Every structure is written in C-alpha cells, then in structure tokens.
Amino acid sequence: MGMGAPPMGPPMSSPPMGGPPLGGPPMGGMGGPPMGGPPMGMGAAPMGPPMSSPPMGGPPLGGPPMGGMGGPPMGGPPMGAGGTAPPPMKSAAPAFPGTGMASSEPPAAFAAAGAQARALGGYPMDSGMPGAAMPGQQQQSSGQDAYSAQFLKDVETFNSPTHFVRCSVSRLPNSLSAKQRLNIPLGVILQPLAPVPPDIEPVPSVNFGVVGTIVRCKQCRTYVNPFVQWEANGRRWNCNLCGFSQLTPDPYYASLDESGKRMDRFQRAELHKGAVEYIAPGEYMVRPPQPPVFMFVIDVSYTSVVTGLLQTVVTSIKEAIESGKIPGGQRIQVGIITFDTSLHFYNLNSNLSQPQMLVVSDLDDLFLPLPDDILVPLAESETAVLNLLDSLPSIFGETKVNESCLGSAVRGAFMAMKHIGGKLLVFGACIPSVGELALKSTRDNPRLLGTDREVELLRPAGNDGYKELGKELTPAQISVELFLAPQAYMDLASICPLAKYTGGDVHYYPQFNINTCFEKFKAELVHVLTRYMGWEAVMRVRVSRGWKITKFDGHLFIRGQDLLVVPNCHSDQTFAIQIDMEENVTPDPVLYVQSALLYTNSEGERRIRVHTWAAMTTPNFNDIIGSIDVQASAVMMSHQALEQSLKSNQTDGRNKLSSFCQQVVQAGNMSPQSDALQFLPLYIMGMLKSAAFRATNDISADLRTYIWMRLETLSVSQSAAFFNPRLMALHNAPDSCRVPNEHGQIELPEMLNLTSESMTQDGVYLLEDGESMYMWIGRAVDTSFLQAVFGTGSFEQMDVLAAESMAGTRGDPLSEKIANILRQVRAERPTPFLQLQILRQGDPKEAKFFAALIEDRTVGMQSTYTEFLQRMGYRSPQQQAPPQSGMPAGGMMAPPRAY
C-alpha cells in the first residue's frame, strides 16, 4: 500500500485519459474558507423574509459521464515464432487461491465501467464525449421555465470551481421523503486552498478599502456573492442564505439592468465569481500577522541513526532551505530540538561561532534552558542552522540510547513557540517509552487483527493524552506534522490525534531504510515545507434555510459549535461537511453553501478565501440520481463507514458500505436511465476490498490507523484512486506516450479493467493507487524490453532494487517512453511521492499488485465484481418483472445501462 505522504492537492491540469470527470456535475468549488475575526454571528441562519428564489423543476445540474474507455482488455503482443499469444493471466498461478474472474461475464456495461471510471480517474478534465456533462455544467431538459433555465446557467457560470468544492449530488431532494428514498450521504467536500490548474485563471483578490468594510449580511454574516438578490434599483439586497433584506452601503451602490442584475457585476469579482479572496481589513486581526515558523523536533535515538532516518531528515531540511522555495522570505523563523531520553535545545544565535547545545534531562520538570534564540530568523541564522544540521549525524553517530520521549519533546517545543505559533514537525523512529505520555509496546496484539476486536487497537490508549495535548497547542496556533518511521509497533492510534486536532497530517514509513525510502521521504518533507500555506486560520461554513450541517470531517479542531480552527492550512488540506434537512422546515428551492477561510499568508497578509456554491432542489428522483457525483459520494460514504468502524467495530463499518451498495443497486434496477449508478457499486466494492476496510490480518494496527488518518484528509481524486486504482499496459504502449505535447505532457496508455483477464504473461503493467506505483513484469516478457528499460537481458537475472532505480534512465527510445509515462503519472499526483516498486511474476510481493485487481476475487473479498453485484441485489433483464399497470414506461422494462 505504500502510503506515507501528505494528502494530495487537486488533480493536475492535463487530463490523463481524456474522458470527462467521473463524478458528473461539477460540484462547486472545493474548499471553503472560514471566517474569523470580528464577531461573525454565524449560527443557523434565521428565517428572514422570503427571497425571490427561482422555481423548482429545472434540469439536473449535470450528471455522470456517459461514454468512456471501456474497450476490450488489452493483451500482450504475440510471442514466439508461431505468432500465438500467451495464455491470459488467469492461467498463470494467481497471487491468491481463487483469484481470477468467474466464468460468467459481468452484466452489460459493467465490464467497461471499471476501466472508464479509472480513465476518468478522479482528474478533473474536459469532456470530449457527446452528452457528457462538463464539470460545472448543468444538463438542460425540455419544458423547463425560462427562470429555471437562466438560474441553472448562472449556477454553471458562478459556482466555485470543482477543484475547490464538490457535492455528492448537484440536484438535492426538496423533501424528507425524497431524501430518505435517495439513501446516499449528502455532503460537500472542500479544498479551500487547492492549487489552481494551469488552464484556469487564479482566484481573484478583492479589496473593499474604498467601500470601508467588506459587504456582508447583517443577520447571518454571509459574504456578498453572485447569488444575492438586488431590489429598489440596487439600494437594497437580500441575502441568499437567510433571506434578510438590508440597505446597500452607499459606496457600494450600483444601479440595476432590466433583468434586475447590477450593471457592474462583471467588473466586481465577488459578484460573478464563486471563488474570491478578500484582502482583510484591520478589524479581522487580533494581533500582528504571524510569521512562518518551523520547529523541527528530531528523534536521535539509536534506531533513528542506524536506519538512516536522522541523515535523511537533515538532508531533506537542508535541501528545502537551500532551494529558497520555503514561502515567507525574510519573515521565516526556524528552531531545532533533538530528543532521545532527554531534550536537546540549540542556541542558533547568528553571533555564535557554532550552535550551542543545552540538554534538559529532567522530563518531569521541563523548562526552557534559555529565553531566546531557540527560534531564530532564518535569514540571519541560515549558516548556523545548516551547520547544526550537518553536525547532527556525527554528534549522535555513536549513541546507544534506544528510547524516545516524543511526548515530552512536543511539550518542550510547545513551550518554545507558544508565544508565536507555527508548524511543529516531529520526526520519530520508535514508540515514546519515557517521559510525558509514554506508551507501551505491549499494547500491540496481532491476534486481534481482522476480528471485531481489532478496533480496540485503533482507538487511543488510556485517557486520550495526545488529543488533550493537541487541544493545548491549537489555541497557540501550533499545528503538528508527524513523520513516523518505525521498525516496530509505535501505537499510531494514540499518537495521531496530536496531528488530527491541530490541523496537521501523518506521514508513515514502516521499516524505514535510507537506501529504499530516501527519495520518497525527502520529496514529501520538501513538499510540506514549500507548498502554499496559510497561518493562524479559522474557517466557517454556512448553509441556507432549511438545511443544517450535521458533522465536519477532516483534521481540525471545532471551537464552539461551528468555528473550525486550523492553525496551519495548506493547499493539500481537504475537509468535508455532512448536511441534512432541518426538521419541520421546508427547504428553499436552492441550497447555498458558503465557506470562508480567514488566514494569514506567508507574506504576512490577512486574507479571506470565500467559496460560494449553489444547487437547485427537486422532487424528481431521477433528476437527483442523475446528478450524483460518484467520487464525491464515495468519499462521503467512506467517511461515514470510518466513523462507524471506530465507534463500534469494522464489521459494522463494512455493513454500512454494503447497505449503501444494496440501495444503489436497487435504485439502479428501478432507474435504468441513471449513468451514475453504474459506477458507485465499483467504488464501494473497492472500499470493501481495500486495506482500509478489509477483514484480514495482514494489515497491522499502525498501518490501518495511518490509512484511516489519510482518508480523512485526501482530496476526492486521491480517495477515488485509492479505492479504484489505474492499470495500464507498458509493453505495448503507443508511441504517442514518448512525445510530450507543447505543455510537456504525454498521453497515457489506455486504462484497463482491474482484472487478471486484462493481462498476459508476456506483458508489463503499471498500477497506481494514488499512494504507490507497482510495475508487474510477466515471466514471458520480451527480453528486448528488459534490456532497453532495465539494462538486463533475462527475467531470472533481474535485480529488482537495481531495476527500480534504472527504469527509464537508459536513453533508449523505449526507455524514454516508459520514463515519460512514470513522469506523467507523478505529475498528476504531486503528493505523495509515488515510489515505484517492481514486482516479477511469481515473487511473493506480487500479492500487493493482485490485491488491487478489485474486479477479481482478492484477499480482501472472495467475490468477483459480477458475484458482488448479484449479492447486492442486481436483477438481470430476465429476472425483472414486467411493469405493473400504470407504471411509467421504462420503469423496470430494461436493466440499468451499467448492469
């Protein structure tokens, strides 16, 4: 599974396989900024005078893609003089007993659905297929009134883009009965600071200095946006979230045109863009803007030294500093603390000839050994910092201490930076066994893995001490990033809440060794230090009348009822909100969601990133299911299943996913027009077979905890890839993969269905799941391929480790083509670093590869995709009853296209 990196940002620009994004309608921008500063009065929006909302009944806000890449599986080239093709992989010994497709074919269209879903792969891209909805595009239906048609056009134009906001559906139910019939989680996934794809214009900045203050609703504090209603020739405006009518500030006044829109709306970004960034005035600051602060807390125990972790950490930090890419320029401050059974502070004053070490060994009575110069401006003390980093491996090179006081080290760092806040990066190599919040390795019990009692190992030990420590750090605006590289059990379940409740991430490198993990670790640490960041951030999300937020998912701390505190936010950070209807309240005809993120950027400017997203409601069930965003729905389902697993046990979590799937399949039986419903069962089966949910004892408690932590913060596209990986053939990749276009991108090979039926023994296949890349090499592979790509002429003589570093470096045209494919996949997934693992047919490690072929029987579930669908209640055309008298034509006469 090879997970171990920060969550990834939005998908990159150039679409891999050229199909439309799998999830149908664009979901408005992904991320919602919060708001902080002055009282924002954000609670449930009170009922104000009714606003003039568009009538209901417009067409669905888009839908899942229709065409796709479901061509026949690719096989290997003919081999041998006779020109006969080798037997398909199913004839080769499968990785696990029973692996391989059942003899029955999948229901019609499902055979293609898998490859199509992966071709769309979660990367936002333009649709080149007839009838497919573009991201953000609303499909029009005949007979809708002009007002609804215009409003849907406005939604398509003004919603925050899909790399910032996605919703599980883009036509929402307008009644409780319609919602109960849907049985798909309603939620919005936000990535407020997501990188903007190269072909999209950047988020515009808005300065209200001339107006005097940012225009916001006086009742619910919503920011003015493209969907507010104007009246009295622009002298008044109605809030689109709560309906409150208020005067327009004189400096902000503009007259209206004949359609009731402001004449200047296309000159003001906030009135025609769903994603804007306000320059915050002074009232949004309670102290001077926080500088970028990085405190490095480094394990120097015996394990850290001998595995090369210490050397890897100092080399990576040095590279980030010397690159000049850490944002903040002259404002950056850094500090270094090392620890084993004691804490070692360092005086980094630039006037000293060399840094001075100060040791604190009394862990029961921690104190700061000097008041200043633990944190120093990098611009002044860069030489001292680099010299110290260079000297650490030799200072501790002969250590025999093999215990860790990680909890005490975090406490010491807190004492050193609580006056200013910042990013606390902790590097650990072994379980914290001494000092504050010491843990016991005896807690590990492998016999519980794969049983209903496994959840006992996945909950924090004792009194949630690390969570409580995190709650102390958050008010001081300190965020913790954990880089854990142990050789044995470390009890991540107890430690990880430290990152979760401070808005940080967990990076996990089990069995770390500098020879195999150096590139991955360095790439991920440098990325964490150089990505776009916001400091001392708070976020608030508002929804319109008739709706409520029932839960927030992600790494954050909730202050009060709905203020989300994120001490250090960044471009990879993803949050999700679950929404529901207010009881005994009829929802407005349009659901509006607005998020506001108040933060300080690395240049010291206070900003408010605001995302506004709208969707019409409807009583029409087919309109609702036609608007399902498959990938966003899958993410919301995984959040609910994780919550259920941790609350009770993993069996209940899996049952929740199975229940979702049964309802989706039954809805598909009843609604053959839905293109979306063909994909959801595939993703749900992928979840059930994944390392996150499968009931097997081959996933350690630490690894399972790490995966769960990652899934809480992954972007939609990365989550989709984790549950439904991409598989492509390399041995017969077209020559177009060798020549980059004008943007430096290449066309990837066709995506294959995730089944051994797609493979041949003379083939070479690449599989990527958003976390790692696996290259599987068949034993009958052409020796010329091995020679050109790896410099070896024999399958048996291949040195796998040497081949991993050699792949794509030999300068041969074929080698160049493979190198370009690997480079393109990594460009589309900038984080985590996709480490290449080469697996020869017959090697024990190929089990990882075959476990990802989810359409076959796998170690995670002994069911093929066909068998799984039948178990979930799929009915073939022959099994479906004729329509009853009075039933609308098409209701049950034909199976869903996907089935």
Tab-separated table of N, CA and C in Angstrom, residues 17 26 38 48 106 119 144 148 161 255 271 273 324 436 550 556 558 566 588-589 600 607 615 632 716 749 769 775 841:
chain	number	residue	atom	x	y	z
A	17	MET	N	-6.513	10.384	-19.280
A	17	MET	CA	-7.012	9.652	-20.414
A	17	MET	C	-8.024	10.360	-21.254
A	26	PRO	N	-20.352	19.312	-11.778
A	26	PRO	CA	-19.307	19.938	-11.068
A	26	PRO	C	-19.850	20.203	-9.747
A	38	PRO	N	-13.778	39.436	13.555
A	38	PRO	CA	-14.794	40.049	14.343
A	38	PRO	C	-15.951	39.118	14.482
A	48	GLY	N	-35.670	34.892	7.441
A	48	GLY	CA	-35.956	36.259	7.105
A	48	GLY	C	-37.086	36.275	6.118
A	106	PRO	N	-19.543	-10.118	-16.608
A	106	PRO	CA	-20.241	-9.121	-15.822
A	106	PRO	C	-21.473	-8.656	-16.574
A	119	ALA	N	-10.257	5.604	-16.087
A	119	ALA	CA	-9.777	6.538	-17.099
A	119	ALA	C	-10.132	7.948	-16.693
A	144	GLN	N	-38.522	23.173	-19.241
A	144	GLN	CA	-38.281	23.946	-18.036
A	144	GLN	C	-38.582	25.411	-18.316
A	148	SER	N	-35.898	29.076	-14.451
A	148	SER	CA	-35.043	27.968	-14.003
A	148	SER	C	-33.862	27.783	-14.939
A	161	PRO	N	-15.294	26.643	-8.545
A	161	PRO	CA	-14.901	25.515	-9.402
A	161	PRO	C	-14.737	24.201	-8.640
A	255	SER	N	-26.605	50.797	-9.984
A	255	SER	CA	-27.964	50.588	-10.472
A	255	SER	C	-28.089	49.223	-11.135
A	271	LEU	N	-19.103	39.471	-7.416
A	271	LEU	CA	-20.461	39.368	-7.931
A	271	LEU	C	-20.573	38.451	-9.149
A	273	LYS	N	-17.921	35.677	-9.477
A	273	LYS	CA	-17.014	34.547	-9.238
A	273	LYS	C	-17.420	33.845	-7.938
A	324	GLY	N	15.497	27.824	-1.436
A	324	GLY	CA	14.861	29.135	-1.383
A	324	GLY	C	13.371	29.099	-1.661
A	436	GLU	N	6.654	12.328	29.351
A	436	GLU	CA	5.225	12.611	29.283
A	436	GLU	C	4.574	11.786	28.176
A	550	THR	N	-24.421	18.627	9.898
A	550	THR	CA	-24.508	17.652	10.994
A	550	THR	C	-23.142	17.157	11.447
A	556	LEU	N	-8.960	18.992	12.045
A	556	LEU	CA	-9.284	20.336	12.501
A	556	LEU	C	-9.772	20.250	13.935
A	558	ILE	N	-12.807	21.976	16.432
A	558	ILE	CA	-14.036	22.772	16.392
A	558	ILE	C	-14.158	23.556	17.683
A	566	VAL	N	-7.858	25.870	12.268
A	566	VAL	CA	-6.817	25.171	11.518
A	566	VAL	C	-5.543	26.011	11.621
A	588	ASP	N	-35.506	25.975	1.103
A	588	ASP	CA	-35.621	26.896	-0.016
A	588	ASP	C	-35.423	26.116	-1.318
A	589	PRO	N	-35.917	26.634	-2.430
A	589	PRO	CA	-35.759	25.929	-3.708
A	589	PRO	C	-34.299	25.761	-4.139
A	600	THR	N	-3.649	34.038	7.491
A	600	THR	CA	-2.522	34.912	7.159
A	600	THR	C	-1.639	34.170	6.169
A	607	ARG	N	-5.955	37.357	4.748
A	607	ARG	CA	-6.844	37.106	3.612
A	607	ARG	C	-8.078	36.307	4.056
A	615	ALA	N	-27.058	24.907	-5.620
A	615	ALA	CA	-27.674	23.779	-6.325
A	615	ALA	C	-29.178	23.845	-6.123
A	632	ALA	N	-17.377	11.952	-5.247
A	632	ALA	CA	-17.687	12.686	-4.017
A	632	ALA	C	-18.595	11.854	-3.117
A	716	VAL	N	-10.713	14.408	-3.286
A	716	VAL	CA	-11.649	13.479	-3.910
A	716	VAL	C	-10.932	12.570	-4.910
A	749	PRO	N	-1.191	5.464	-21.634
A	749	PRO	CA	-1.834	4.324	-22.296
A	749	PRO	C	-3.278	4.159	-21.827
A	769	ASP	N	-2.256	3.714	-7.282
A	769	ASP	CA	-3.433	3.920	-6.443
A	769	ASP	C	-3.410	5.256	-5.715
A	775	MET	N	4.976	-1.886	-10.783
A	775	MET	CA	5.196	-2.363	-12.152
A	775	MET	C	5.347	-3.881	-12.088
A	841	GLN	N	6.623	-11.615	-11.859
A	841	GLN	CA	5.634	-12.674	-11.722
A	841	GLN	C	6.231	-13.817	-10.897
